[in-house]
């Protein structure tokens, strides 16, 4: 990984032994098996060269008290990976995310590799999200199991309604970088469409249905990415969902069609998340009263967050981009 920015130059280079662009590189020897763009889900060795490293990462996480469900190669070339962490209460899961990043980065460094949690490090290949599973419990009993759509309770559906209503504002916390919105591109791989479905991975909220157990009833919010601060992002998600429960916000009908294949006139009827950090900032400015309940957030925090994010947006907006030279140098 190499990058640099100066007043008269800009540069970045992401490289990987697995990268399909290295199929012709002399590696003494080059043994082939480069994973083509969007073909990394999920090959076995020797295409997948990182199985042992991911196993070591998972074992080190377990030693630190962070239980791991599974690990595997992900869709993108160049070593994209997924390591899933088992559910836990909100604060405990946020703590686990801090262990997660620290341990994974350092195991990678031990093997002369580097890890990034950037949502979109590669153009024209899949970005990296942080699909977040959510359920409410009381006195050891799951509250999201019921007789409604996909086996959900009325409370769960109202919770979904709250998430969908406040999702544009939530993105300022759950997708808090300019790079986040390189992943959130309509019609690509990211869940930008504000709908819910039991079968549809193109919806922002998916309802897992592979277990009939009431304890497994939950929603999966697929929009967030791991650039987020988990303490802030998870708290904001919870408050959005609780606002839906308290105000009985109807999530509307589920959308079980493949949103990527909808005709334009139908897709236009489906709301979507903002397409830039600036759009997320404006959404949070307009919609944040739900975050102030119970003094979880306050006006000063939100104002400071918006100011910080605006500075990040401006930092990118004010700088020439290398691709602008490709498009405009000869105008």
PDB file of C-alpha atoms in Angstrom:
ATOM      1  CA  UNK A   1       0.000   0.000   0.000  1.00  0.00           C
ATOM      2  CA  UNK A   2       1.513   3.316  -1.094  1.00  0.00           C
ATOM      3  CA  UNK A   3      -0.041   6.775  -1.229  1.00  0.00           C
ATOM      4  CA  UNK A   4       0.979  10.412  -1.251  1.00  0.00           C
ATOM      5  CA  UNK A   5      -0.583  13.822  -1.683  1.00  0.00           C
ATOM      6  CA  UNK A   6       1.121  17.167  -2.312  1.00  0.00           C
ATOM      7  CA  UNK A   7      -0.001  20.452  -3.808  1.00  0.00           C
ATOM      8  CA  UNK A   8       1.179  19.406  -7.267  1.00  0.00           C
ATOM      9  CA  UNK A   9       0.762  15.633  -7.165  1.00  0.00           C
ATOM     10  CA  UNK A  10      -1.398  12.797  -5.887  1.00  0.00           C
ATOM     11  CA  UNK A  11      -0.898   9.072  -5.970  1.00  0.00           C
ATOM     12  CA  UNK A  12      -2.059   5.785  -4.483  1.00  0.00           C
ATOM     13  CA  UNK A  13      -1.268   2.186  -5.257  1.00  0.00           C
ATOM     14  CA  UNK A  14      -2.944  -0.889  -3.797  1.00  0.00           C
ATOM     15  CA  UNK A  15      -1.175  -4.134  -4.608  1.00  0.00           C
ATOM     16  CA  UNK A  16      -1.644  -7.766  -3.675  1.00  0.00           C
ATOM     17  CA  UNK A  17      -0.176 -11.094  -4.715  1.00  0.00           C
ATOM     18  CA  UNK A  18      -3.803 -12.149  -5.323  1.00  0.00           C
ATOM     19  CA  UNK A  19      -4.631  -9.137  -7.497  1.00  0.00           C
ATOM     20  CA  UNK A  20      -5.760 -10.075 -10.995  1.00  0.00           C
ATOM     21  CA  UNK A  21      -3.618  -7.242 -12.407  1.00  0.00           C
ATOM     22  CA  UNK A  22      -0.536  -9.272 -11.389  1.00  0.00           C
ATOM     23  CA  UNK A  23      -1.248 -12.189 -13.717  1.00  0.00           C
ATOM     24  CA  UNK A  24       1.757 -11.217 -15.866  1.00  0.00           C
ATOM     25  CA  UNK A  25       4.141 -10.141 -13.121  1.00  0.00           C
ATOM     26  CA  UNK A  26       7.408 -12.028 -12.716  1.00  0.00           C
ATOM     27  CA  UNK A  27       7.264 -13.491  -9.206  1.00  0.00           C
ATOM     28  CA  UNK A  28      10.014 -16.144  -9.432  1.00  0.00           C
ATOM     29  CA  UNK A  29       7.749 -17.988 -10.077  1.00  0.00           C
ATOM     30  CA  UNK A  30       4.298 -16.631 -10.778  1.00  0.00           C
ATOM     31  CA  UNK A  31       2.151 -19.681 -10.059  1.00  0.00           C
ATOM     32  CA  UNK A  32      -1.075 -18.167 -11.389  1.00  0.00           C
ATOM     33  CA  UNK A  33      -4.408 -18.490  -9.588  1.00  0.00           C
ATOM     34  CA  UNK A  34      -5.081 -14.746  -9.445  1.00  0.00           C
ATOM     35  CA  UNK A  35      -8.622 -13.986  -8.382  1.00  0.00           C
ATOM     36  CA  UNK A  36     -10.459 -12.039 -11.073  1.00  0.00           C
ATOM     37  CA  UNK A  37     -12.522  -8.973 -10.160  1.00  0.00           C
ATOM     38  CA  UNK A  38     -15.753  -9.962  -8.393  1.00  0.00           C
ATOM     39  CA  UNK A  39     -14.828 -13.677  -8.343  1.00  0.00           C
ATOM     40  CA  UNK A  40     -13.571 -14.019  -4.772  1.00  0.00           C
ATOM     41  CA  UNK A  41     -16.721 -15.501  -3.182  1.00  0.00           C
ATOM     42  CA  UNK A  42     -15.398 -17.854  -2.176  1.00  0.00           C
ATOM     43  CA  UNK A  43     -12.669 -19.941  -3.784  1.00  0.00           C
ATOM     44  CA  UNK A  44     -10.662 -22.662  -2.092  1.00  0.00           C
ATOM     45  CA  UNK A  45      -6.857 -22.741  -2.046  1.00  0.00           C
ATOM     46  CA  UNK A  46      -4.740 -22.260  -4.071  1.00  0.00           C
ATOM     47  CA  UNK A  47      -6.907 -19.399  -5.382  1.00  0.00           C
ATOM     48  CA  UNK A  48      -7.462 -18.333  -1.772  1.00  0.00           C
ATOM     49  CA  UNK A  49      -3.961 -17.789  -0.410  1.00  0.00           C
ATOM     50  CA  UNK A  50      -5.073 -16.318   2.926  1.00  0.00           C
ATOM     51  CA  UNK A  51      -6.939 -19.177   4.599  1.00  0.00           C
ATOM     52  CA  UNK A  52      -4.238 -19.798   7.199  1.00  0.00           C
ATOM     53  CA  UNK A  53      -3.819 -16.104   8.023  1.00  0.00           C
ATOM     54  CA  UNK A  54      -7.567 -15.679   8.535  1.00  0.00           C
ATOM     55  CA  UNK A  55      -7.610 -18.774  10.753  1.00  0.00           C
ATOM     56  CA  UNK A  56      -4.847 -17.248  12.865  1.00  0.00           C
ATOM     57  CA  UNK A  57      -6.784 -13.987  13.092  1.00  0.00           C
ATOM     58  CA  UNK A  58      -9.885 -15.860  14.222  1.00  0.00           C
ATOM     59  CA  UNK A  59      -7.939 -17.822  16.851  1.00  0.00           C
ATOM     60  CA  UNK A  60      -6.333 -14.654  18.229  1.00  0.00           C
ATOM     61  CA  UNK A  61      -9.756 -13.003  18.428  1.00  0.00           C
ATOM     62  CA  UNK A  62     -11.064 -16.013  20.352  1.00  0.00           C
ATOM     63  CA  UNK A  63      -8.125 -15.756  22.766  1.00  0.00           C
ATOM     64  CA  UNK A  64      -9.091 -12.133  23.415  1.00  0.00           C
ATOM     65  CA  UNK A  65     -12.654 -13.151  24.257  1.00  0.00           C
ATOM     66  CA  UNK A  66     -14.205 -12.236  20.895  1.00  0.00           C
ATOM     67  CA  UNK A  67     -16.130 -15.299  19.640  1.00  0.00           C
ATOM     68  CA  UNK A  68     -15.951 -15.839  15.868  1.00  0.00           C
ATOM     69  CA  UNK A  69     -18.733 -17.444  13.832  1.00  0.00           C
ATOM     70  CA  UNK A  70     -16.938 -17.953  10.526  1.00  0.00           C
ATOM     71  CA  UNK A  71     -14.326 -16.621   8.171  1.00  0.00           C
ATOM     72  CA  UNK A  72     -13.924 -16.786   4.411  1.00  0.00           C
ATOM     73  CA  UNK A  73     -12.671 -14.983   1.333  1.00  0.00           C
ATOM     74  CA  UNK A  74     -14.969 -12.266   0.007  1.00  0.00           C
ATOM     75  CA  UNK A  75     -15.988 -11.149  -3.463  1.00  0.00           C
ATOM     76  CA  UNK A  76     -13.227  -8.684  -4.340  1.00  0.00           C
ATOM     77  CA  UNK A  77      -9.827  -9.591  -5.701  1.00  0.00           C
ATOM     78  CA  UNK A  78      -6.612  -8.711  -3.828  1.00  0.00           C
ATOM     79  CA  UNK A  79      -7.481 -10.499  -0.605  1.00  0.00           C
ATOM     80  CA  UNK A  80     -10.844  -9.143   0.546  1.00  0.00           C
ATOM     81  CA  UNK A  81     -11.933 -11.142   3.589  1.00  0.00           C
ATOM     82  CA  UNK A  82     -14.842 -11.572   5.972  1.00  0.00           C
ATOM     83  CA  UNK A  83     -14.557 -12.599   9.614  1.00  0.00           C
ATOM     84  CA  UNK A  84     -17.912 -12.670  11.384  1.00  0.00           C
ATOM     85  CA  UNK A  85     -18.166 -11.989  15.106  1.00  0.00           C
ATOM     86  CA  UNK A  86     -20.887 -13.607  17.213  1.00  0.00           C
ATOM     87  CA  UNK A  87     -23.632 -11.423  18.662  1.00  0.00           C
ATOM     88  CA  UNK A  88     -23.259  -9.548  21.965  1.00  0.00           C
ATOM     89  CA  UNK A  89     -24.885  -6.608  23.786  1.00  0.00           C
ATOM     90  CA  UNK A  90     -24.310  -3.208  22.190  1.00  0.00           C
ATOM     91  CA  UNK A  91     -21.410  -1.959  24.292  1.00  0.00           C
ATOM     92  CA  UNK A  92     -19.718  -5.362  24.420  1.00  0.00           C
ATOM     93  CA  UNK A  93     -19.914  -5.615  20.638  1.00  0.00           C
ATOM     94  CA  UNK A  94     -18.444  -2.137  20.281  1.00  0.00           C
ATOM     95  CA  UNK A  95     -15.566  -3.186  22.551  1.00  0.00           C
ATOM     96  CA  UNK A  96     -15.123  -6.315  20.432  1.00  0.00           C
ATOM     97  CA  UNK A  97     -14.838  -4.202  17.299  1.00  0.00           C
ATOM     98  CA  UNK A  98     -11.879  -2.372  18.839  1.00  0.00           C
ATOM     99  CA  UNK A  99     -10.157  -5.703  19.609  1.00  0.00           C
ATOM    100  CA  UNK A 100     -11.118  -6.901  16.125  1.00  0.00           C
ATOM    101  CA  UNK A 101      -9.355  -4.105  14.253  1.00  0.00           C
ATOM    102  CA  UNK A 102      -6.273  -4.162  16.466  1.00  0.00           C
ATOM    103  CA  UNK A 103      -5.786  -7.930  16.319  1.00  0.00           C
ATOM    104  CA  UNK A 104      -6.471  -8.307  12.605  1.00  0.00           C
ATOM    105  CA  UNK A 105      -4.087  -5.506  11.674  1.00  0.00           C
ATOM    106  CA  UNK A 106      -1.305  -6.911  13.792  1.00  0.00           C
ATOM    107  CA  UNK A 107      -1.675 -10.522  12.654  1.00  0.00           C
ATOM    108  CA  UNK A 108      -1.531  -9.240   9.081  1.00  0.00           C
ATOM    109  CA  UNK A 109       1.602  -7.228   9.864  1.00  0.00           C
ATOM    110  CA  UNK A 110       3.216 -10.356  11.334  1.00  0.00           C
ATOM    111  CA  UNK A 111       2.816 -11.973   7.908  1.00  0.00           C
ATOM    112  CA  UNK A 112       4.068  -8.884   6.051  1.00  0.00           C
ATOM    113  CA  UNK A 113       0.539  -8.069   4.945  1.00  0.00           C
ATOM    114  CA  UNK A 114      -1.560  -4.969   5.529  1.00  0.00           C
ATOM    115  CA  UNK A 115      -5.251  -4.643   6.328  1.00  0.00           C
ATOM    116  CA  UNK A 116      -7.546  -1.744   5.504  1.00  0.00           C
ATOM    117  CA  UNK A 117     -11.095  -1.172   6.692  1.00  0.00           C
ATOM    118  CA  UNK A 118     -11.687   1.446   3.990  1.00  0.00           C
ATOM    119  CA  UNK A 119     -15.111   0.836   2.451  1.00  0.00           C
ATOM    120  CA  UNK A 120     -13.883   1.184  -1.144  1.00  0.00           C
ATOM    121  CA  UNK A 121     -10.134   0.735  -1.720  1.00  0.00           C
ATOM    122  CA  UNK A 122     -10.537  -0.632  -5.280  1.00  0.00           C
ATOM    123  CA  UNK A 123     -12.423   0.887  -8.204  1.00  0.00           C
ATOM    124  CA  UNK A 124     -14.872  -1.396 -10.049  1.00  0.00           C
ATOM    125  CA  UNK A 125     -14.709  -4.200  -7.492  1.00  0.00           C
ATOM    126  CA  UNK A 126     -16.762  -4.860  -4.385  1.00  0.00           C
ATOM    127  CA  UNK A 127     -16.344  -2.619  -1.378  1.00  0.00           C
ATOM    128  CA  UNK A 128     -16.311  -3.702   2.264  1.00  0.00           C
ATOM    129  CA  UNK A 129     -19.371  -3.239   4.455  1.00  0.00           C
ATOM    130  CA  UNK A 130     -20.185  -3.909   8.089  1.00  0.00           C
ATOM    131  CA  UNK A 131     -23.496  -5.754   7.958  1.00  0.00           C
ATOM    132  CA  UNK A 132     -25.006  -5.287  11.407  1.00  0.00           C
ATOM    133  CA  UNK A 133     -27.490  -7.751  12.905  1.00  0.00           C
ATOM    134  CA  UNK A 134     -29.914  -6.294  15.461  1.00  0.00           C
ATOM    135  CA  UNK A 135     -32.507  -7.745  17.805  1.00  0.00           C
ATOM    136  CA  UNK A 136     -34.176  -6.639  21.038  1.00  0.00           C
ATOM    137  CA  UNK A 137     -34.462  -8.835  24.117  1.00  0.00           C
ATOM    138  CA  UNK A 138     -36.100  -8.445  27.540  1.00  0.00           C
ATOM    139  CA  UNK A 139     -35.551 -10.699  30.565  1.00  0.00           C
ATOM    140  CA  UNK A 140     -33.857 -13.273  28.360  1.00  0.00           C
ATOM    141  CA  UNK A 141     -36.698 -13.395  25.830  1.00  0.00           C
ATOM    142  CA  UNK A 142     -36.410 -12.315  22.169  1.00  0.00           C
ATOM    143  CA  UNK A 143     -38.831  -9.532  21.224  1.00  0.00           C
ATOM    144  CA  UNK A 144     -38.468  -9.737  17.448  1.00  0.00           C
ATOM    145  CA  UNK A 145     -40.105 -13.168  16.998  1.00  0.00           C
ATOM    146  CA  UNK A 146     -43.771 -13.204  16.019  1.00  0.00           C
ATOM    147  CA  UNK A 147     -46.353 -14.071  13.397  1.00  0.00           C
ATOM    148  CA  UNK A 148     -45.700 -11.244  10.971  1.00  0.00           C
ATOM    149  CA  UNK A 149     -43.676 -11.094   7.790  1.00  0.00           C
ATOM    150  CA  UNK A 150     -40.723 -13.548   7.861  1.00  0.00           C
ATOM    151  CA  UNK A 151     -41.701 -14.579  11.395  1.00  0.00           C
ATOM    152  CA  UNK A 152     -41.205 -11.098  12.831  1.00  0.00           C
ATOM    153  CA  UNK A 153     -43.161  -9.438  15.610  1.00  0.00           C
ATOM    154  CA  UNK A 154     -45.007  -6.145  15.266  1.00  0.00           C
ATOM    155  CA  UNK A 155     -42.255  -4.560  17.342  1.00  0.00           C
ATOM    156  CA  UNK A 156     -39.611  -5.767  14.907  1.00  0.00           C
ATOM    157  CA  UNK A 157     -41.508  -4.317  11.954  1.00  0.00           C
ATOM    158  CA  UNK A 158     -41.871  -0.964  13.691  1.00  0.00           C
ATOM    159  CA  UNK A 159     -38.160  -1.081  14.505  1.00  0.00           C
ATOM    160  CA  UNK A 160     -37.470  -1.574  10.783  1.00  0.00           C
ATOM    161  CA  UNK A 161     -39.739   1.386  10.084  1.00  0.00           C
ATOM    162  CA  UNK A 162     -37.601   3.564  12.334  1.00  0.00           C
ATOM    163  CA  UNK A 163     -34.360   2.466  10.713  1.00  0.00           C
ATOM    164  CA  UNK A 164     -35.729   3.099   7.214  1.00  0.00           C
ATOM    165  CA  UNK A 165     -37.162   6.496   8.141  1.00  0.00           C
ATOM    166  CA  UNK A 166     -33.931   7.749   9.700  1.00  0.00           C
ATOM    167  CA  UNK A 167     -31.464   5.906   7.437  1.00  0.00           C
ATOM    168  CA  UNK A 168     -30.333   9.022   5.516  1.00  0.00           C
ATOM    169  CA  UNK A 169     -29.358  10.704   8.796  1.00  0.00           C
ATOM    170  CA  UNK A 170     -27.871   7.474  10.152  1.00  0.00           C
ATOM    171  CA  UNK A 171     -25.412   7.303   7.264  1.00  0.00           C
ATOM    172  CA  UNK A 172     -23.549  10.272   8.730  1.00  0.00           C
ATOM    173  CA  UNK A 173     -22.591   7.880  11.568  1.00  0.00           C
ATOM    174  CA  UNK A 174     -22.714   4.472   9.898  1.00  0.00           C
ATOM    175  CA  UNK A 175     -20.918   5.567   6.702  1.00  0.00           C
ATOM    176  CA  UNK A 176     -18.884   8.479   7.999  1.00  0.00           C
ATOM    177  CA  UNK A 177     -16.206   9.020   5.340  1.00  0.00           C
ATOM    178  CA  UNK A 178     -16.071  10.397   1.828  1.00  0.00           C
ATOM    179  CA  UNK A 179     -14.813   6.970   0.776  1.00  0.00           C
ATOM    180  CA  UNK A 180     -17.961   5.364   2.236  1.00  0.00           C
ATOM    181  CA  UNK A 181     -20.024   6.795  -0.601  1.00  0.00           C
ATOM    182  CA  UNK A 182     -17.763   5.268  -3.236  1.00  0.00           C
ATOM    183  CA  UNK A 183     -19.274   1.979  -1.984  1.00  0.00           C
ATOM    184  CA  UNK A 184     -22.858   3.241  -1.706  1.00  0.00           C
ATOM    185  CA  UNK A 185     -23.529   3.337  -5.435  1.00  0.00           C
ATOM    186  CA  UNK A 186     -27.020   2.521  -6.790  1.00  0.00           C
ATOM    187  CA  UNK A 187     -27.104  -0.538  -9.028  1.00  0.00           C
ATOM    188  CA  UNK A 188     -23.703  -1.746  -7.893  1.00  0.00           C
ATOM    189  CA  UNK A 189     -23.118  -4.173  -5.016  1.00  0.00           C
ATOM    190  CA  UNK A 190     -24.077  -1.978  -2.081  1.00  0.00           C
ATOM    191  CA  UNK A 191     -27.475  -1.928  -0.317  1.00  0.00           C
ATOM    192  CA  UNK A 192     -28.522   1.687  -0.881  1.00  0.00           C
ATOM    193  CA  UNK A 193     -32.233   1.028  -1.378  1.00  0.00           C
ATOM    194  CA  UNK A 194     -34.341   1.770   1.695  1.00  0.00           C
ATOM    195  CA  UNK A 195     -36.471  -1.337   1.712  1.00  0.00           C
ATOM    196  CA  UNK A 196     -36.634  -4.604   3.665  1.00  0.00           C
ATOM    197  CA  UNK A 197     -36.880  -8.173   2.495  1.00  0.00           C
ATOM    198  CA  UNK A 198     -36.362 -11.734   3.662  1.00  0.00           C
ATOM    199  CA  UNK A 199     -34.812 -12.820   0.377  1.00  0.00           C
ATOM    200  CA  UNK A 200     -33.295  -9.738  -1.126  1.00  0.00           C
ATOM    201  CA  UNK A 201     -29.658  -8.879  -0.495  1.00  0.00           C
ATOM    202  CA  UNK A 202     -30.042  -5.673  -2.502  1.00  0.00           C
ATOM    203  CA  UNK A 203     -32.303  -4.170   0.184  1.00  0.00           C
ATOM    204  CA  UNK A 204     -30.853  -2.074   2.997  1.00  0.00           C
ATOM    205  CA  UNK A 205     -32.488  -4.384   5.542  1.00  0.00           C
ATOM    206  CA  UNK A 206     -32.530  -8.143   5.105  1.00  0.00           C
ATOM    207  CA  UNK A 207     -34.375 -10.568   7.391  1.00  0.00           C
ATOM    208  CA  UNK A 208     -32.317 -13.754   7.868  1.00  0.00           C
ATOM    209  CA  UNK A 209     -34.633 -16.772   7.649  1.00  0.00           C
ATOM    210  CA  UNK A 210     -32.310 -19.774   7.784  1.00  0.00           C
ATOM    211  CA  UNK A 211     -33.405 -20.597  11.358  1.00  0.00           C
ATOM    212  CA  UNK A 212     -36.961 -20.903  12.687  1.00  0.00           C
ATOM    213  CA  UNK A 213     -35.802 -20.394  16.277  1.00  0.00           C
ATOM    214  CA  UNK A 214     -37.333 -17.308  17.949  1.00  0.00           C
ATOM    215  CA  UNK A 215     -33.857 -16.523  19.284  1.00  0.00           C
ATOM    216  CA  UNK A 216     -32.577 -16.142  15.719  1.00  0.00           C
ATOM    217  CA  UNK A 217     -35.174 -13.556  14.676  1.00  0.00           C
ATOM    218  CA  UNK A 218     -33.388 -10.356  13.838  1.00  0.00           C
ATOM    219  CA  UNK A 219     -32.822  -7.792  11.133  1.00  0.00           C
ATOM    220  CA  UNK A 220     -29.616  -7.224   9.208  1.00  0.00           C
ATOM    221  CA  UNK A 221     -28.854  -3.590   8.383  1.00  0.00           C
ATOM    222  CA  UNK A 222     -26.512  -3.878   5.411  1.00  0.00           C
ATOM    223  CA  UNK A 223     -25.705  -0.227   4.708  1.00  0.00           C
ATOM    224  CA  UNK A 224     -23.057   0.502   7.421  1.00  0.00           C
ATOM    225  CA  UNK A 225     -19.327   0.115   6.869  1.00  0.00           C
ATOM    226  CA  UNK A 226     -16.445  -0.463   9.247  1.00  0.00           C
ATOM    227  CA  UNK A 227     -15.098   3.081   8.998  1.00  0.00           C
ATOM    228  CA  UNK A 228     -17.828   3.809  11.570  1.00  0.00           C
ATOM    229  CA  UNK A 229     -17.159   4.307  15.254  1.00  0.00           C
ATOM    230  CA  UNK A 230     -19.169   1.342  16.607  1.00  0.00           C
ATOM    231  CA  UNK A 231     -20.162   3.004  19.880  1.00  0.00           C
ATOM    232  CA  UNK A 232     -21.700   5.919  18.001  1.00  0.00           C
ATOM    233  CA  UNK A 233     -23.099   4.029  15.012  1.00  0.00           C
ATOM    234  CA  UNK A 234     -24.706   1.198  17.002  1.00  0.00           C
ATOM    235  CA  UNK A 235     -26.261   3.672  19.464  1.00  0.00           C
ATOM    236  CA  UNK A 236     -27.699   5.734  16.616  1.00  0.00           C
ATOM    237  CA  UNK A 237     -29.153   2.609  14.964  1.00  0.00           C
ATOM    238  CA  UNK A 238     -30.787   1.560  18.226  1.00  0.00           C
ATOM    239  CA  UNK A 239     -32.330   4.997  18.775  1.00  0.00           C
ATOM    240  CA  UNK A 240     -33.676   5.053  15.208  1.00  0.00           C
ATOM    241  CA  UNK A 241     -35.280   1.649  15.698  1.00  0.00           C
ATOM    242  CA  UNK A 242     -36.719   2.566  19.085  1.00  0.00           C
ATOM    243  CA  UNK A 243     -38.214   5.702  17.573  1.00  0.00           C
ATOM    244  CA  UNK A 244     -39.954   3.404  15.123  1.00  0.00           C
ATOM    245  CA  UNK A 245     -41.291   1.264  17.979  1.00  0.00           C
ATOM    246  CA  UNK A 246     -42.431   4.224  20.094  1.00  0.00           C
ATOM    247  CA  UNK A 247     -44.141   5.949  17.173  1.00  0.00           C
ATOM    248  CA  UNK A 248     -45.354   2.758  15.473  1.00  0.00           C
ATOM    249  CA  UNK A 249     -43.699   3.652  12.183  1.00  0.00           C
ATOM    250  CA  UNK A 250     -45.005   1.420   9.405  1.00  0.00           C
ATOM    251  CA  UNK A 251     -42.112   0.119   7.266  1.00  0.00           C
ATOM    252  CA  UNK A 252     -44.457  -0.431   4.321  1.00  0.00           C
ATOM    253  CA  UNK A 253     -44.570  -3.616   2.306  1.00  0.00           C
ATOM    254  CA  UNK A 254     -41.481  -5.773   1.917  1.00  0.00           C
ATOM    255  CA  UNK A 255     -39.776  -5.677  -1.446  1.00  0.00           C
ATOM    256  CA  UNK A 256     -38.894  -9.198  -2.506  1.00  0.00           C
ATOM    257  CA  UNK A 257     -37.877  -8.317  -6.054  1.00  0.00           C
ATOM    258  CA  UNK A 258     -34.224  -7.984  -7.002  1.00  0.00           C
ATOM    259  CA  UNK A 259     -33.766  -4.236  -6.724  1.00  0.00           C
ATOM    260  CA  UNK A 260     -30.786  -4.299  -9.068  1.00  0.00           C
ATOM    261  CA  UNK A 261     -33.076  -5.576 -11.838  1.00  0.00           C
ATOM    262  CA  UNK A 262     -36.073  -3.288 -11.308  1.00  0.00           C
ATOM    263  CA  UNK A 263     -37.050  -1.091 -14.264  1.00  0.00           C
ATOM    264  CA  UNK A 264     -36.178   2.591 -13.701  1.00  0.00           C
ATOM    265  CA  UNK A 265     -39.788   3.651 -13.156  1.00  0.00           C
ATOM    266  CA  UNK A 266     -40.204   1.153 -10.300  1.00  0.00           C
ATOM    267  CA  UNK A 267     -36.793   1.859  -8.768  1.00  0.00           C
ATOM    268  CA  UNK A 268     -37.628   5.566  -8.696  1.00  0.00           C
ATOM    269  CA  UNK A 269     -40.351   4.774  -6.158  1.00  0.00           C
ATOM    270  CA  UNK A 270     -37.825   3.266  -3.718  1.00  0.00           C
ATOM    271  CA  UNK A 271     -36.040   5.728  -1.431  1.00  0.00           C
ATOM    272  CA  UNK A 272     -32.264   5.492  -1.133  1.00  0.00           C
ATOM    273  CA  UNK A 273     -29.479   6.683   1.117  1.00  0.00           C
ATOM    274  CA  UNK A 274     -27.517   9.863   0.266  1.00  0.00           C
ATOM    275  CA  UNK A 275     -24.894   9.602  -2.457  1.00  0.00           C
ATOM    276  CA  UNK A 276     -22.243  11.707  -0.712  1.00  0.00           C
ATOM    277  CA  UNK A 277     -21.001  12.621   2.741  1.00  0.00           C
ATOM    278  CA  UNK A 278     -22.444  16.085   2.155  1.00  0.00           C
ATOM    279  CA  UNK A 279     -25.860  14.533   1.593  1.00  0.00           C
ATOM    280  CA  UNK A 280     -25.509  12.564   4.836  1.00  0.00           C
ATOM    281  CA  UNK A 281     -24.555  15.754   6.700  1.00  0.00           C
ATOM    282  CA  UNK A 282     -27.633  17.538   5.383  1.00  0.00           C
ATOM    283  CA  UNK A 283     -29.842  14.595   6.358  1.00  0.00           C
ATOM    284  CA  UNK A 284     -28.467  14.614   9.910  1.00  0.00           C
ATOM    285  CA  UNK A 285     -28.934  18.371  10.172  1.00  0.00           C
ATOM    286  CA  UNK A 286     -32.588  17.953   9.208  1.00  0.00           C
ATOM    287  CA  UNK A 287     -33.303  14.799  11.235  1.00  0.00           C
ATOM    288  CA  UNK A 288     -31.650  14.271  14.612  1.00  0.00           C
ATOM    289  CA  UNK A 289     -34.293  14.820  17.289  1.00  0.00           C
ATOM    290  CA  UNK A 290     -34.634  11.025  17.662  1.00  0.00           C
ATOM    291  CA  UNK A 291     -30.982  10.929  18.783  1.00  0.00           C
ATOM    292  CA  UNK A 292     -31.550  13.328  21.695  1.00  0.00           C
ATOM    293  CA  UNK A 293     -33.885  11.073  23.682  1.00  0.00           C
ATOM    294  CA  UNK A 294     -32.482   9.749  26.930  1.00  0.00           C
ATOM    295  CA  UNK A 295     -29.470  12.070  26.615  1.00  0.00           C
ATOM    296  CA  UNK A 296     -27.634   9.473  24.523  1.00  0.00           C
ATOM    297  CA  UNK A 297     -26.568  12.277  22.175  1.00  0.00           C
ATOM    298  CA  UNK A 298     -26.895  16.036  22.630  1.00  0.00           C
ATOM    299  CA  UNK A 299     -27.003  19.058  20.339  1.00  0.00           C
ATOM    300  CA  UNK A 300     -23.363  19.964  21.003  1.00  0.00           C
ATOM    301  CA  UNK A 301     -22.145  16.513  20.008  1.00  0.00           C
ATOM    302  CA  UNK A 302     -24.191  16.512  16.817  1.00  0.00           C
ATOM    303  CA  UNK A 303     -23.054  20.046  15.898  1.00  0.00           C
ATOM    304  CA  UNK A 304     -19.415  19.084  16.470  1.00  0.00           C
ATOM    305  CA  UNK A 305     -19.817  15.880  14.469  1.00  0.00           C
ATOM    306  CA  UNK A 306     -21.374  17.767  11.559  1.00  0.00           C
ATOM    307  CA  UNK A 307     -18.562  20.343  11.666  1.00  0.00           C
ATOM    308  CA  UNK A 308     -15.923  17.589  11.638  1.00  0.00           C
ATOM    309  CA  UNK A 309     -17.588  15.752   8.750  1.00  0.00           C
ATOM    310  CA  UNK A 310     -17.978  18.969   6.757  1.00  0.00           C
ATOM    311  CA  UNK A 311     -14.236  19.591   7.086  1.00  0.00           C
ATOM    312  CA  UNK A 312     -13.538  16.056   5.806  1.00  0.00           C
ATOM    313  CA  UNK A 313     -15.897  16.599   2.880  1.00  0.00           C
ATOM    314  CA  UNK A 314     -14.279  19.946   2.057  1.00  0.00           C
ATOM    315  CA  UNK A 315     -10.781  18.469   2.290  1.00  0.00           C
ATOM    316  CA  UNK A 316     -11.601  16.142  -0.607  1.00  0.00           C
ATOM    317  CA  UNK A 317     -13.812  18.618  -2.487  1.00  0.00           C
ATOM    318  CA  UNK A 318     -11.065  21.267  -2.651  1.00  0.00           C
ATOM    319  CA  UNK A 319      -8.316  19.028  -4.017  1.00  0.00           C
ATOM    320  CA  UNK A 320      -7.845  18.136  -7.689  1.00  0.00           C
ATOM    321  CA  UNK A 321      -8.426  14.452  -8.334  1.00  0.00           C
ATOM    322  CA  UNK A 322      -6.074  12.468 -10.603  1.00  0.00           C
ATOM    323  CA  UNK A 323      -8.956  11.329 -12.772  1.00  0.00           C
ATOM    324  CA  UNK A 324      -9.901  14.942 -13.436  1.00  0.00           C
ATOM    325  CA  UNK A 325      -6.642  15.247 -15.383  1.00  0.00           C
ATOM    326  CA  UNK A 326      -7.632  12.237 -17.488  1.00  0.00           C
ATOM    327  CA  UNK A 327     -10.997  13.809 -18.227  1.00  0.00           C
ATOM    328  CA  UNK A 328     -10.257  17.499 -18.433  1.00  0.00           C
ATOM    329  CA  UNK A 329      -6.580  18.312 -19.015  1.00  0.00           C
ATOM    330  CA  UNK A 330      -7.144  18.973 -22.719  1.00  0.00           C
ATOM    331  CA  UNK A 331     -10.334  21.013 -22.395  1.00  0.00           C
TER     332      UNK A 331
END
